Amino acid sequence: MDFAALPLPERLLITQRGTAFFARRLSELTDDELDGDTLLPGWTRRHLVAHVGYNAAALCRLLDWASSGVETPMYESAEQRGREIDEGATLPPAAIRNLFTHTAARLAERWRSMPASAWDSHVRTAQGRTVPASETAWMRTREVWIHAVDLGNGGRFGEFPDVVLDGVLADVVTLWRARDRGAGLSLCVDGRPSIEIQASEPTTTSVSGPLAAVVRWATGRGAVGVDIKGEETSPAWL
């Protein structure tokens, strides 16, 4: 199932469902629990929520670029992005929660008010990729669904729609191949043909299981519900 092949309103609906999924997980954390660790090394939940909030603001800048034709990058630099997250993590709990809520609402409003002709306008991501503005739907979808799990308070990949899991897995495989990683790795999702990451290499590691479990492992979120023969740790993808 291909996320990009869905009609744009359906893509945006899945994005909004992911935002609600993240919001629900966040609402279940006490203010003190925001100081706790996430599944991302070196980041507290404060850092993660600030990052998700500022990501929405950055995507708004891409939509402004697409609508106006005036270049407005997501971030001034990688260093500026890092400083912003670190500073956001120091905000009081109520301010961190409001940062997420308000930027998510602003992004949703930007999408609603986008001129039809602007969706095909090209913008540049923080990684330097040139993409149509419609790609912001997938960029935000991946962000909110995965980071809801990263909060570490009960979110599961098994709660993701299959179209999101398929899209994440496709992204991971594409990045592994582009960066020459995953030699000898074979992914075997139940009921599907296996995926050989570097087809020219003999298989030395196979990871098999349900789609959600394979995606969890591939994104570096742990080996739960997969059968691994070979290397236990997945290659880095970001």
JSON list of C-alpha atoms in Angstrom, two decimals:
[
{"chain": "A", "resi": 1, "resn": "MET", "atom": "CA", "xyz": [0.00, 0.00, 0.00]},
{"chain": "A", "resi": 2, "resn": "ASP", "atom": "CA", "xyz": [1.48, 3.35, -1.08]},
{"chain": "A", "resi": 3, "resn": "PHE", "atom": "CA", "xyz": [0.76, 6.43, 1.04]},
{"chain": "A", "resi": 4, "resn": "ALA", "atom": "CA", "xyz": [1.60, 8.78, -1.84]},
{"chain": "A", "resi": 5, "resn": "ALA", "atom": "CA", "xyz": [-0.99, 7.09, -4.06]},
{"chain": "A", "resi": 6, "resn": "LEU", "atom": "CA", "xyz": [-3.84, 7.97, -1.70]},
{"chain": "A", "resi": 7, "resn": "PRO", "atom": "CA", "xyz": [-5.94, 11.05, -2.42]},
{"chain": "A", "resi": 8, "resn": "LEU", "atom": "CA", "xyz": [-4.52, 14.05, -0.57]},
{"chain": "A", "resi": 9, "resn": "PRO", "atom": "CA", "xyz": [-7.50, 14.37, 1.83]},
{"chain": "A", "resi": 10, "resn": "GLU", "atom": "CA", "xyz": [-6.96, 10.75, 2.92]},
{"chain": "A", "resi": 11, "resn": "ARG", "atom": "CA", "xyz": [-3.25, 11.38, 3.48]},
{"chain": "A", "resi": 12, "resn": "LEU", "atom": "CA", "xyz": [-3.99, 14.43, 5.61]},
{"chain": "A", "resi": 13, "resn": "LEU", "atom": "CA", "xyz": [-6.57, 12.47, 7.60]},
{"chain": "A", "resi": 14, "resn": "ILE", "atom": "CA", "xyz": [-3.97, 9.82, 8.44]},
{"chain": "A", "resi": 15, "resn": "THR", "atom": "CA", "xyz": [-1.60, 12.61, 9.47]},
{"chain": "A", "resi": 16, "resn": "GLN", "atom": "CA", "xyz": [-4.23, 14.08, 11.77]},
{"chain": "A", "resi": 17, "resn": "ARG", "atom": "CA", "xyz": [-4.89, 10.65, 13.25]},
{"chain": "A", "resi": 18, "resn": "GLY", "atom": "CA", "xyz": [-1.18, 10.42, 14.02]},
{"chain": "A", "resi": 19, "resn": "THR", "atom": "CA", "xyz": [-1.27, 13.84, 15.66]},
{"chain": "A", "resi": 20, "resn": "ALA", "atom": "CA", "xyz": [-4.15, 12.68, 17.84]},
{"chain": "A", "resi": 21, "resn": "PHE", "atom": "CA", "xyz": [-2.21, 9.48, 18.66]},
{"chain": "A", "resi": 22, "resn": "PHE", "atom": "CA", "xyz": [0.78, 11.52, 19.81]},
{"chain": "A", "resi": 23, "resn": "ALA", "atom": "CA", "xyz": [-1.45, 13.94, 21.73]},
{"chain": "A", "resi": 24, "resn": "ARG", "atom": "CA", "xyz": [-3.13, 11.08, 23.57]},
{"chain": "A", "resi": 25, "resn": "ARG", "atom": "CA", "xyz": [0.19, 9.57, 24.62]},
{"chain": "A", "resi": 26, "resn": "LEU", "atom": "CA", "xyz": [1.43, 12.99, 25.73]},
{"chain": "A", "resi": 27, "resn": "SER", "atom": "CA", "xyz": [-1.73, 13.70, 27.74]},
{"chain": "A", "resi": 28, "resn": "GLU", "atom": "CA", "xyz": [-1.17, 10.52, 29.75]},
{"chain": "A", "resi": 29, "resn": "LEU", "atom": "CA", "xyz": [2.20, 11.76, 31.02]},
{"chain": "A", "resi": 30, "resn": "THR", "atom": "CA", "xyz": [2.39, 13.82, 34.19]},
{"chain": "A", "resi": 31, "resn": "ASP", "atom": "CA", "xyz": [4.49, 16.97, 34.21]},
{"chain": "A", "resi": 32, "resn": "ASP", "atom": "CA", "xyz": [7.17, 15.20, 36.23]},
{"chain": "A", "resi": 33, "resn": "GLU", "atom": "CA", "xyz": [7.23, 12.35, 33.72]},
{"chain": "A", "resi": 34, "resn": "LEU", "atom": "CA", "xyz": [8.27, 14.78, 30.99]},
{"chain": "A", "resi": 35, "resn": "ASP", "atom": "CA", "xyz": [11.72, 14.66, 32.57]},
{"chain": "A", "resi": 36, "resn": "GLY", "atom": "CA", "xyz": [11.93, 10.92, 31.83]},
{"chain": "A", "resi": 37, "resn": "ASP", "atom": "CA", "xyz": [13.88, 9.27, 29.03]},
{"chain": "A", "resi": 38, "resn": "THR", "atom": "CA", "xyz": [12.54, 8.45, 25.59]},
{"chain": "A", "resi": 39, "resn": "LEU", "atom": "CA", "xyz": [13.49, 5.63, 23.24]},
{"chain": "A", "resi": 40, "resn": "LEU", "atom": "CA", "xyz": [15.92, 8.08, 21.62]},
{"chain": "A", "resi": 41, "resn": "PRO", "atom": "CA", "xyz": [19.33, 8.13, 23.34]},
{"chain": "A", "resi": 42, "resn": "GLY", "atom": "CA", "xyz": [20.14, 11.50, 24.91]},
{"chain": "A", "resi": 43, "resn": "TRP", "atom": "CA", "xyz": [16.63, 12.93, 24.66]},
{"chain": "A", "resi": 44, "resn": "THR", "atom": "CA", "xyz": [14.14, 13.37, 27.47]},
{"chain": "A", "resi": 45, "resn": "ARG", "atom": "CA", "xyz": [10.45, 13.58, 26.73]},
{"chain": "A", "resi": 46, "resn": "ARG", "atom": "CA", "xyz": [10.87, 17.35, 26.99]},
{"chain": "A", "resi": 47, "resn": "HIS", "atom": "CA", "xyz": [13.28, 17.26, 24.05]},
{"chain": "A", "resi": 48, "resn": "LEU", "atom": "CA", "xyz": [11.01, 15.01, 22.04]},
{"chain": "A", "resi": 49, "resn": "VAL", "atom": "CA", "xyz": [7.87, 17.08, 22.51]},
{"chain": "A", "resi": 50, "resn": "ALA", "atom": "CA", "xyz": [9.78, 20.27, 21.70]},
{"chain": "A", "resi": 51, "resn": "HIS", "atom": "CA", "xyz": [11.16, 18.61, 18.56]},
{"chain": "A", "resi": 52, "resn": "VAL", "atom": "CA", "xyz": [7.70, 17.51, 17.39]},
{"chain": "A", "resi": 53, "resn": "GLY", "atom": "CA", "xyz": [6.36, 21.00, 18.04]},
{"chain": "A", "resi": 54, "resn": "TYR", "atom": "CA", "xyz": [9.15, 22.77, 16.18]},
{"chain": "A", "resi": 55, "resn": "ASN", "atom": "CA", "xyz": [8.86, 20.26, 13.33]},
{"chain": "A", "resi": 56, "resn": "ALA", "atom": "CA", "xyz": [5.28, 21.45, 12.76]},
{"chain": "A", "resi": 57, "resn": "ALA", "atom": "CA", "xyz": [6.50, 25.05, 12.68]},
{"chain": "A", "resi": 58, "resn": "ALA", "atom": "CA", "xyz": [9.23, 24.08, 10.19]},
{"chain": "A", "resi": 59, "resn": "LEU", "atom": "CA", "xyz": [6.70, 22.40, 7.91]},
{"chain": "A", "resi": 60, "resn": "CYS", "atom": "CA", "xyz": [4.59, 25.57, 8.04]},
{"chain": "A", "resi": 61, "resn": "ARG", "atom": "CA", "xyz": [7.61, 27.39, 6.61]},
{"chain": "A", "resi": 62, "resn": "LEU", "atom": "CA", "xyz": [7.73, 24.94, 3.70]},
{"chain": "A", "resi": 63, "resn": "LEU", "atom": "CA", "xyz": [4.03, 25.51, 3.04]},
{"chain": "A", "resi": 64, "resn": "ASP", "atom": "CA", "xyz": [4.59, 29.28, 3.10]},
{"chain": "A", "resi": 65, "resn": "TRP", "atom": "CA", "xyz": [7.40, 28.77, 0.57]},
{"chain": "A", "resi": 66, "resn": "ALA", "atom": "CA", "xyz": [5.13, 26.72, -1.68]},
{"chain": "A", "resi": 67, "resn": "SER", "atom": "CA", "xyz": [2.32, 29.27, -1.46]},
{"chain": "A", "resi": 68, "resn": "SER", "atom": "CA", "xyz": [4.37, 32.44, -1.90]},
{"chain": "A", "resi": 69, "resn": "GLY", "atom": "CA", "xyz": [7.37, 31.33, -3.94]},
{"chain": "A", "resi": 70, "resn": "VAL", "atom": "CA", "xyz": [9.63, 33.00, -1.37]},
{"chain": "A", "resi": 71, "resn": "GLU", "atom": "CA", "xyz": [12.23, 30.55, -0.07]},
{"chain": "A", "resi": 72, "resn": "THR", "atom": "CA", "xyz": [11.70, 29.84, 3.63]},
{"chain": "A", "resi": 73, "resn": "PRO", "atom": "CA", "xyz": [13.76, 26.81, 4.71]},
{"chain": "A", "resi": 74, "resn": "MET", "atom": "CA", "xyz": [12.67, 24.50, 7.50]},
{"chain": "A", "resi": 75, "resn": "TYR", "atom": "CA", "xyz": [15.67, 25.53, 9.61]},
{"chain": "A", "resi": 76, "resn": "GLU", "atom": "CA", "xyz": [18.51, 28.03, 9.26]},
{"chain": "A", "resi": 77, "resn": "SER", "atom": "CA", "xyz": [21.00, 25.23, 9.93]},
{"chain": "A", "resi": 78, "resn": "ALA", "atom": "CA", "xyz": [21.36, 21.90, 11.73]},
{"chain": "A", "resi": 79, "resn": "GLU", "atom": "CA", "xyz": [22.97, 23.82, 14.61]},
{"chain": "A", "resi": 80, "resn": "GLN", "atom": "CA", "xyz": [20.02, 26.19, 14.87]},
{"chain": "A", "resi": 81, "resn": "ARG", "atom": "CA", "xyz": [17.62, 23.24, 14.88]},
{"chain": "A", "resi": 82, "resn": "GLY", "atom": "CA", "xyz": [19.56, 21.58, 17.71]},
{"chain": "A", "resi": 83, "resn": "ARG", "atom": "CA", "xyz": [19.67, 24.77, 19.78]},
{"chain": "A", "resi": 84, "resn": "GLU", "atom": "CA", "xyz": [15.95, 25.29, 19.30]},
{"chain": "A", "resi": 85, "resn": "ILE", "atom": "CA", "xyz": [15.18, 21.80, 20.63]},
{"chain": "A", "resi": 86, "resn": "ASP", "atom": "CA", "xyz": [17.54, 22.18, 23.58]},
{"chain": "A", "resi": 87, "resn": "GLU", "atom": "CA", "xyz": [16.02, 25.53, 24.49]},
{"chain": "A", "resi": 88, "resn": "GLY", "atom": "CA", "xyz": [12.48, 24.23, 24.04]},
{"chain": "A", "resi": 89, "resn": "ALA", "atom": "CA", "xyz": [13.24, 21.39, 26.44]},
{"chain": "A", "resi": 90, "resn": "THR", "atom": "CA", "xyz": [13.83, 23.94, 29.21]},
{"chain": "A", "resi": 91, "resn": "LEU", "atom": "CA", "xyz": [10.32, 25.42, 28.96]},
{"chain": "A", "resi": 92, "resn": "PRO", "atom": "CA", "xyz": [7.84, 24.85, 31.80]},
{"chain": "A", "resi": 93, "resn": "PRO", "atom": "CA", "xyz": [5.66, 21.75, 31.28]},
{"chain": "A", "resi": 94, "resn": "ALA", "atom": "CA", "xyz": [2.56, 23.74, 30.34]},
{"chain": "A", "resi": 95, "resn": "ALA", "atom": "CA", "xyz": [4.53, 25.71, 27.75]},
{"chain": "A", "resi": 96, "resn": "ILE", "atom": "CA", "xyz": [5.98, 22.54, 26.22]},
{"chain": "A", "resi": 97, "resn": "ARG", "atom": "CA", "xyz": [2.50, 21.05, 25.91]},
{"chain": "A", "resi": 98, "resn": "ASN", "atom": "CA", "xyz": [1.19, 24.30, 24.39]},
{"chain": "A", "resi": 99, "resn": "LEU", "atom": "CA", "xyz": [4.07, 24.34, 21.91]},
{"chain": "A", "resi": 100, "resn": "PHE", "atom": "CA", "xyz": [2.95, 20.97, 20.56]},
{"chain": "A", "resi": 101, "resn": "THR", "atom": "CA", "xyz": [-0.76, 21.86, 20.54]},
{"chain": "A", "resi": 102, "resn": "HIS", "atom": "CA", "xyz": [-0.44, 25.29, 18.97]},
{"chain": "A", "resi": 103, "resn": "THR", "atom": "CA", "xyz": [2.05, 24.38, 16.26]},
{"chain": "A", "resi": 104, "resn": "ALA", "atom": "CA", "xyz": [0.02, 21.30, 15.31]},
{"chain": "A", "resi": 105, "resn": "ALA", "atom": "CA", "xyz": [-3.10, 23.47, 15.00]},
{"chain": "A", "resi": 106, "resn": "ARG", "atom": "CA", "xyz": [-1.19, 26.04, 12.93]},
{"chain": "A", "resi": 107, "resn": "LEU", "atom": "CA", "xyz": [0.06, 23.33, 10.57]},
{"chain": "A", "resi": 108, "resn": "ALA", "atom": "CA", "xyz": [-3.45, 21.91, 10.15]},
{"chain": "A", "resi": 109, "resn": "GLU", "atom": "CA", "xyz": [-4.72, 25.39, 9.30]},
{"chain": "A", "resi": 110, "resn": "ARG", "atom": "CA", "xyz": [-1.91, 25.90, 6.75]},
{"chain": "A", "resi": 111, "resn": "TRP", "atom": "CA", "xyz": [-2.91, 22.67, 5.03]},
{"chain": "A", "resi": 112, "resn": "ARG", "atom": "CA", "xyz": [-6.59, 23.69, 4.98]},
{"chain": "A", "resi": 113, "resn": "SER", "atom": "CA", "xyz": [-5.80, 27.07, 3.42]},
{"chain": "A", "resi": 114, "resn": "MET", "atom": "CA", "xyz": [-3.25, 25.89, 0.84]},
{"chain": "A", "resi": 115, "resn": "PRO", "atom": "CA", "xyz": [-4.10, 27.01, -2.72]},
{"chain": "A", "resi": 116, "resn": "ALA", "atom": "CA", "xyz": [-4.68, 23.98, -4.91]},
{"chain": "A", "resi": 117, "resn": "SER", "atom": "CA", "xyz": [-1.90, 25.02, -7.26]},
{"chain": "A", "resi": 118, "resn": "ALA", "atom": "CA", "xyz": [0.66, 25.23, -4.43]},
{"chain": "A", "resi": 119, "resn": "TRP", "atom": "CA", "xyz": [0.58, 21.54, -3.54]},
{"chain": "A", "resi": 120, "resn": "ASP", "atom": "CA", "xyz": [2.78, 20.73, -6.53]},
{"chain": "A", "resi": 121, "resn": "SER", "atom": "CA", "xyz": [5.25, 23.54, -5.86]},
{"chain": "A", "resi": 122, "resn": "HIS", "atom": "CA", "xyz": [8.70, 22.28, -4.98]},
{"chain": "A", "resi": 123, "resn": "VAL", "atom": "CA", "xyz": [10.41, 22.95, -1.67]},
{"chain": "A", "resi": 124, "resn": "ARG", "atom": "CA", "xyz": [13.56, 21.64, -0.03]},
{"chain": "A", "resi": 125, "resn": "THR", "atom": "CA", "xyz": [13.62, 19.46, 3.09]},
{"chain": "A", "resi": 126, "resn": "ALA", "atom": "CA", "xyz": [16.13, 19.78, 5.92]},
{"chain": "A", "resi": 127, "resn": "GLN", "atom": "CA", "xyz": [18.00, 16.82, 4.38]},
{"chain": "A", "resi": 128, "resn": "GLY", "atom": "CA", "xyz": [18.32, 18.68, 1.07]},
{"chain": "A", "resi": 129, "resn": "ARG", "atom": "CA", "xyz": [15.70, 16.71, -0.89]},
{"chain": "A", "resi": 130, "resn": "THR", "atom": "CA", "xyz": [13.56, 18.64, -3.38]},
{"chain": "A", "resi": 131, "resn": "VAL", "atom": "CA", "xyz": [9.94, 17.52, -3.00]},
{"chain": "A", "resi": 132, "resn": "PRO", "atom": "CA", "xyz": [6.44, 18.79, -3.80]},
{"chain": "A", "resi": 133, "resn": "ALA", "atom": "CA", "xyz": [4.68, 20.55, -0.94]},
{"chain": "A", "resi": 134, "resn": "SER", "atom": "CA", "xyz": [2.26, 17.61, -0.75]},
{"chain": "A", "resi": 135, "resn": "GLU", "atom": "CA", "xyz": [5.16, 15.57, 0.67]},
{"chain": "A", "resi": 136, "resn": "THR", "atom": "CA", "xyz": [4.73, 17.50, 3.95]},
{"chain": "A", "resi": 137, "resn": "ALA", "atom": "CA", "xyz": [1.79, 15.20, 4.71]},
{"chain": "A", "resi": 138, "resn": "TRP", "atom": "CA", "xyz": [4.07, 12.16, 4.73]},
{"chain": "A", "resi": 139, "resn": "MET", "atom": "CA", "xyz": [6.87, 14.01, 6.54]},
{"chain": "A", "resi": 140, "resn": "ARG", "atom": "CA", "xyz": [4.52, 14.87, 9.39]},
{"chain": "A", "resi": 141, "resn": "THR", "atom": "CA", "xyz": [2.84, 11.46, 9.36]},
{"chain": "A", "resi": 142, "resn": "ARG", "atom": "CA", "xyz": [6.12, 9.65, 9.93]},
{"chain": "A", "resi": 143, "resn": "GLU", "atom": "CA", "xyz": [7.07, 12.14, 12.61]},
{"chain": "A", "resi": 144, "resn": "VAL", "atom": "CA", "xyz": [4.01, 11.94, 14.83]},
{"chain": "A", "resi": 145, "resn": "TRP", "atom": "CA", "xyz": [3.31, 8.20, 14.59]},
{"chain": "A", "resi": 146, "resn": "ILE", "atom": "CA", "xyz": [6.88, 7.09, 15.33]},
{"chain": "A", "resi": 147, "resn": "HIS", "atom": "CA", "xyz": [7.57, 9.69, 18.01]},
{"chain": "A", "resi": 148, "resn": "ALA", "atom": "CA", "xyz": [4.37, 8.74, 19.85]},
{"chain": "A", "resi": 149, "resn": "VAL", "atom": "CA", "xyz": [6.06, 5.37, 20.41]},
{"chain": "A", "resi": 150, "resn": "ASP", "atom": "CA", "xyz": [9.31, 7.10, 21.33]},
{"chain": "A", "resi": 151, "resn": "LEU", "atom": "CA", "xyz": [7.59, 8.77, 24.29]},
{"chain": "A", "resi": 152, "resn": "GLY", "atom": "CA", "xyz": [7.91, 5.35, 25.89]},
{"chain": "A", "resi": 153, "resn": "ASN", "atom": "CA", "xyz": [4.58, 5.21, 27.68]},
{"chain": "A", "resi": 154, "resn": "GLY", "atom": "CA", "xyz": [2.74, 2.50, 25.83]},
{"chain": "A", "resi": 155, "resn": "GLY", "atom": "CA", "xyz": [2.45, 3.52, 22.19]},
{"chain": "A", "resi": 156, "resn": "ARG", "atom": "CA", "xyz": [2.93, 0.57, 19.83]},
{"chain": "A", "resi": 157, "resn": "PHE", "atom": "CA", "xyz": [3.80, 0.16, 16.17]},
{"chain": "A", "resi": 158, "resn": "GLY", "atom": "CA", "xyz": [0.90, -2.28, 16.06]},
{"chain": "A", "resi": 159, "resn": "GLU", "atom": "CA", "xyz": [-1.44, 0.70, 16.40]},
{"chain": "A", "resi": 160, "resn": "PHE", "atom": "CA", "xyz": [-0.21, 2.28, 13.16]},
{"chain": "A", "resi": 161, "resn": "PRO", "atom": "CA", "xyz": [-2.27, 1.96, 9.97]},
{"chain": "A", "resi": 162, "resn": "ASP", "atom": "CA", "xyz": [-0.64, -0.51, 7.57]},
{"chain": "A", "resi": 163, "resn": "VAL", "atom": "CA", "xyz": [-0.12, 2.26, 5.01]},
{"chain": "A", "resi": 164, "resn": "VAL", "atom": "CA", "xyz": [2.06, 4.11, 7.52]},
{"chain": "A", "resi": 165, "resn": "LEU", "atom": "CA", "xyz": [4.04, 0.98, 8.38]},
{"chain": "A", "resi": 166, "resn": "ASP", "atom": "CA", "xyz": [4.58, 0.27, 4.68]},
{"chain": "A", "resi": 167, "resn": "GLY", "atom": "CA", "xyz": [5.75, 3.82, 4.08]},
{"chain": "A", "resi": 168, "resn": "VAL", "atom": "CA", "xyz": [8.18, 3.79, 6.99]},
{"chain": "A", "resi": 169, "resn": "LEU", "atom": "CA", "xyz": [9.64, 0.46, 5.92]},
{"chain": "A", "resi": 170, "resn": "ALA", "atom": "CA", "xyz": [10.07, 1.71, 2.36]},
{"chain": "A", "resi": 171, "resn": "ASP", "atom": "CA", "xyz": [11.88, 4.81, 3.65]},
{"chain": "A", "resi": 172, "resn": "VAL", "atom": "CA", "xyz": [14.20, 2.75, 5.84]},
{"chain": "A", "resi": 173, "resn": "VAL", "atom": "CA", "xyz": [15.09, 0.35, 3.03]},
{"chain": "A", "resi": 174, "resn": "THR", "atom": "CA", "xyz": [15.66, 3.21, 0.59]},
{"chain": "A", "resi": 175, "resn": "LEU", "atom": "CA", "xyz": [18.00, 5.01, 3.01]},
{"chain": "A", "resi": 176, "resn": "TRP", "atom": "CA", "xyz": [19.91, 1.83, 3.85]},
{"chain": "A", "resi": 177, "resn": "ARG", "atom": "CA", "xyz": [20.51, 1.19, 0.17]},
{"chain": "A", "resi": 178, "resn": "ALA", "atom": "CA", "xyz": [21.44, 4.82, -0.57]},
{"chain": "A", "resi": 179, "resn": "ARG", "atom": "CA", "xyz": [24.00, 4.77, 2.25]},
{"chain": "A", "resi": 180, "resn": "ASP", "atom": "CA", "xyz": [25.32, 1.30, 1.45]},
{"chain": "A", "resi": 181, "resn": "ARG", "atom": "CA", "xyz": [24.12, -0.21, 4.72]},
{"chain": "A", "resi": 182, "resn": "GLY", "atom": "CA", "xyz": [22.42, -3.51, 5.46]},
{"chain": "A", "resi": 183, "resn": "ALA", "atom": "CA", "xyz": [24.71, -5.78, 3.46]},
{"chain": "A", "resi": 184, "resn": "GLY", "atom": "CA", "xyz": [23.59, -9.39, 3.95]},
{"chain": "A", "resi": 185, "resn": "LEU", "atom": "CA", "xyz": [20.30, -8.35, 5.57]},
{"chain": "A", "resi": 186, "resn": "SER", "atom": "CA", "xyz": [16.98, -9.90, 4.58]},
{"chain": "A", "resi": 187, "resn": "LEU", "atom": "CA", "xyz": [13.62, -8.70, 5.93]},
{"chain": "A", "resi": 188, "resn": "CYS", "atom": "CA", "xyz": [10.78, -11.22, 5.88]},
{"chain": "A", "resi": 189, "resn": "VAL", "atom": "CA", "xyz": [7.36, -9.74, 6.66]},
{"chain": "A", "resi": 190, "resn": "ASP", "atom": "CA", "xyz": [4.77, -12.45, 7.25]},
{"chain": "A", "resi": 191, "resn": "GLY", "atom": "CA", "xyz": [2.89, -13.30, 4.06]},
{"chain": "A", "resi": 192, "resn": "ARG", "atom": "CA", "xyz": [5.13, -11.24, 1.79]},
{"chain": "A", "resi": 193, "resn": "PRO", "atom": "CA", "xyz": [8.21, -11.84, -0.35]},
{"chain": "A", "resi": 194, "resn": "SER", "atom": "CA", "xyz": [11.47, -11.19, 1.47]},
{"chain": "A", "resi": 195, "resn": "ILE", "atom": "CA", "xyz": [13.33, -7.90, 0.97]},
{"chain": "A", "resi": 196, "resn": "GLU", "atom": "CA", "xyz": [17.04, -8.27, 0.30]},
{"chain": "A", "resi": 197, "resn": "ILE", "atom": "CA", "xyz": [18.64, -4.97, 1.26]},
{"chain": "A", "resi": 198, "resn": "GLN", "atom": "CA", "xyz": [21.77, -5.41, -0.84]},
{"chain": "A", "resi": 199, "resn": "ALA", "atom": "CA", "xyz": [20.79, -8.07, -3.37]},
{"chain": "A", "resi": 200, "resn": "SER", "atom": "CA", "xyz": [24.37, -8.70, -4.48]},
{"chain": "A", "resi": 201, "resn": "GLU", "atom": "CA", "xyz": [25.39, -9.84, -0.99]},
{"chain": "A", "resi": 202, "resn": "PRO", "atom": "CA", "xyz": [24.72, -13.29, 0.51]},
{"chain": "A", "resi": 203, "resn": "THR", "atom": "CA", "xyz": [22.27, -13.29, 3.41]},
{"chain": "A", "resi": 204, "resn": "THR", "atom": "CA", "xyz": [23.95, -13.23, 6.82]},
{"chain": "A", "resi": 205, "resn": "THR", "atom": "CA", "xyz": [21.06, -11.83, 8.88]},
{"chain": "A", "resi": 206, "resn": "SER", "atom": "CA", "xyz": [17.36, -12.49, 8.47]},
{"chain": "A", "resi": 207, "resn": "VAL", "atom": "CA", "xyz": [14.62, -10.74, 10.44]},
{"chain": "A", "resi": 208, "resn": "SER", "atom": "CA", "xyz": [11.10, -12.12, 10.17]},
{"chain": "A", "resi": 209, "resn": "GLY", "atom": "CA", "xyz": [7.76, -11.40, 11.77]},
{"chain": "A", "resi": 210, "resn": "PRO", "atom": "CA", "xyz": [4.58, -9.32, 11.47]},
{"chain": "A", "resi": 211, "resn": "LEU", "atom": "CA", "xyz": [4.83, -6.02, 9.60]},
{"chain": "A", "resi": 212, "resn": "ALA", "atom": "CA", "xyz": [4.65, -3.85, 12.74]},
{"chain": "A", "resi": 213, "resn": "ALA", "atom": "CA", "xyz": [7.37, -5.84, 14.50]},
{"chain": "A", "resi": 214, "resn": "VAL", "atom": "CA", "xyz": [9.71, -5.76, 11.50]},
{"chain": "A", "resi": 215, "resn": "VAL", "atom": "CA", "xyz": [9.24, -2.00, 11.14]},
{"chain": "A", "resi": 216, "resn": "ARG", "atom": "CA", "xyz": [9.89, -1.49, 14.84]},
{"chain": "A", "resi": 217, "resn": "TRP", "atom": "CA", "xyz": [13.16, -3.42, 14.55]},
{"chain": "A", "resi": 218, "resn": "ALA", "atom": "CA", "xyz": [14.18, -1.70, 11.31]},
{"chain": "A", "resi": 219, "resn": "THR", "atom": "CA", "xyz": [13.76, 1.76, 12.84]},
{"chain": "A", "resi": 220, "resn": "GLY", "atom": "CA", "xyz": [15.94, 0.83, 15.79]},
{"chain": "A", "resi": 221, "resn": "ARG", "atom": "CA", "xyz": [13.15, 0.63, 18.37]},
{"chain": "A", "resi": 222, "resn": "GLY", "atom": "CA", "xyz": [13.93, -2.88, 19.57]},
{"chain": "A", "resi": 223, "resn": "ALA", "atom": "CA", "xyz": [13.45, -6.53, 18.72]},
{"chain": "A", "resi": 224, "resn": "VAL", "atom": "CA", "xyz": [9.92, -7.34, 19.89]},
{"chain": "A", "resi": 225, "resn": "GLY", "atom": "CA", "xyz": [7.93, -10.02, 18.08]},
{"chain": "A", "resi": 226, "resn": "VAL", "atom": "CA", "xyz": [10.60, -10.76, 15.46]},
{"chain": "A", "resi": 227, "resn": "ASP", "atom": "CA", "xyz": [12.70, -13.83, 14.81]},
{"chain": "A", "resi": 228, "resn": "ILE", "atom": "CA", "xyz": [16.32, -12.83, 14.16]},
{"chain": "A", "resi": 229, "resn": "LYS", "atom": "CA", "xyz": [19.01, -15.05, 12.74]},
{"chain": "A", "resi": 230, "resn": "GLY", "atom": "CA", "xyz": [22.28, -13.15, 12.75]},
{"chain": "A", "resi": 231, "resn": "GLU", "atom": "CA", "xyz": [22.99, -9.57, 13.81]},
{"chain": "A", "resi": 232, "resn": "GLU", "atom": "CA", "xyz": [20.56, -8.41, 16.51]},
{"chain": "A", "resi": 233, "resn": "THR", "atom": "CA", "xyz": [20.92, -4.65, 15.96]},
{"chain": "A", "resi": 234, "resn": "SER", "atom": "CA", "xyz": [19.48, -2.91, 12.92]},
{"chain": "A", "resi": 235, "resn": "PRO", "atom": "CA", "xyz": [21.65, -0.57, 10.81]},
{"chain": "A", "resi": 236, "resn": "ALA", "atom": "CA", "xyz": [21.19, 3.15, 11.42]},
{"chain": "A", "resi": 237, "resn": "TRP", "atom": "CA", "xyz": [18.80, 4.70, 8.89]},
{"chain": "A", "resi": 238, "resn": "LEU", "atom": "CA", "xyz": [18.75, 8.41, 9.80]}
]
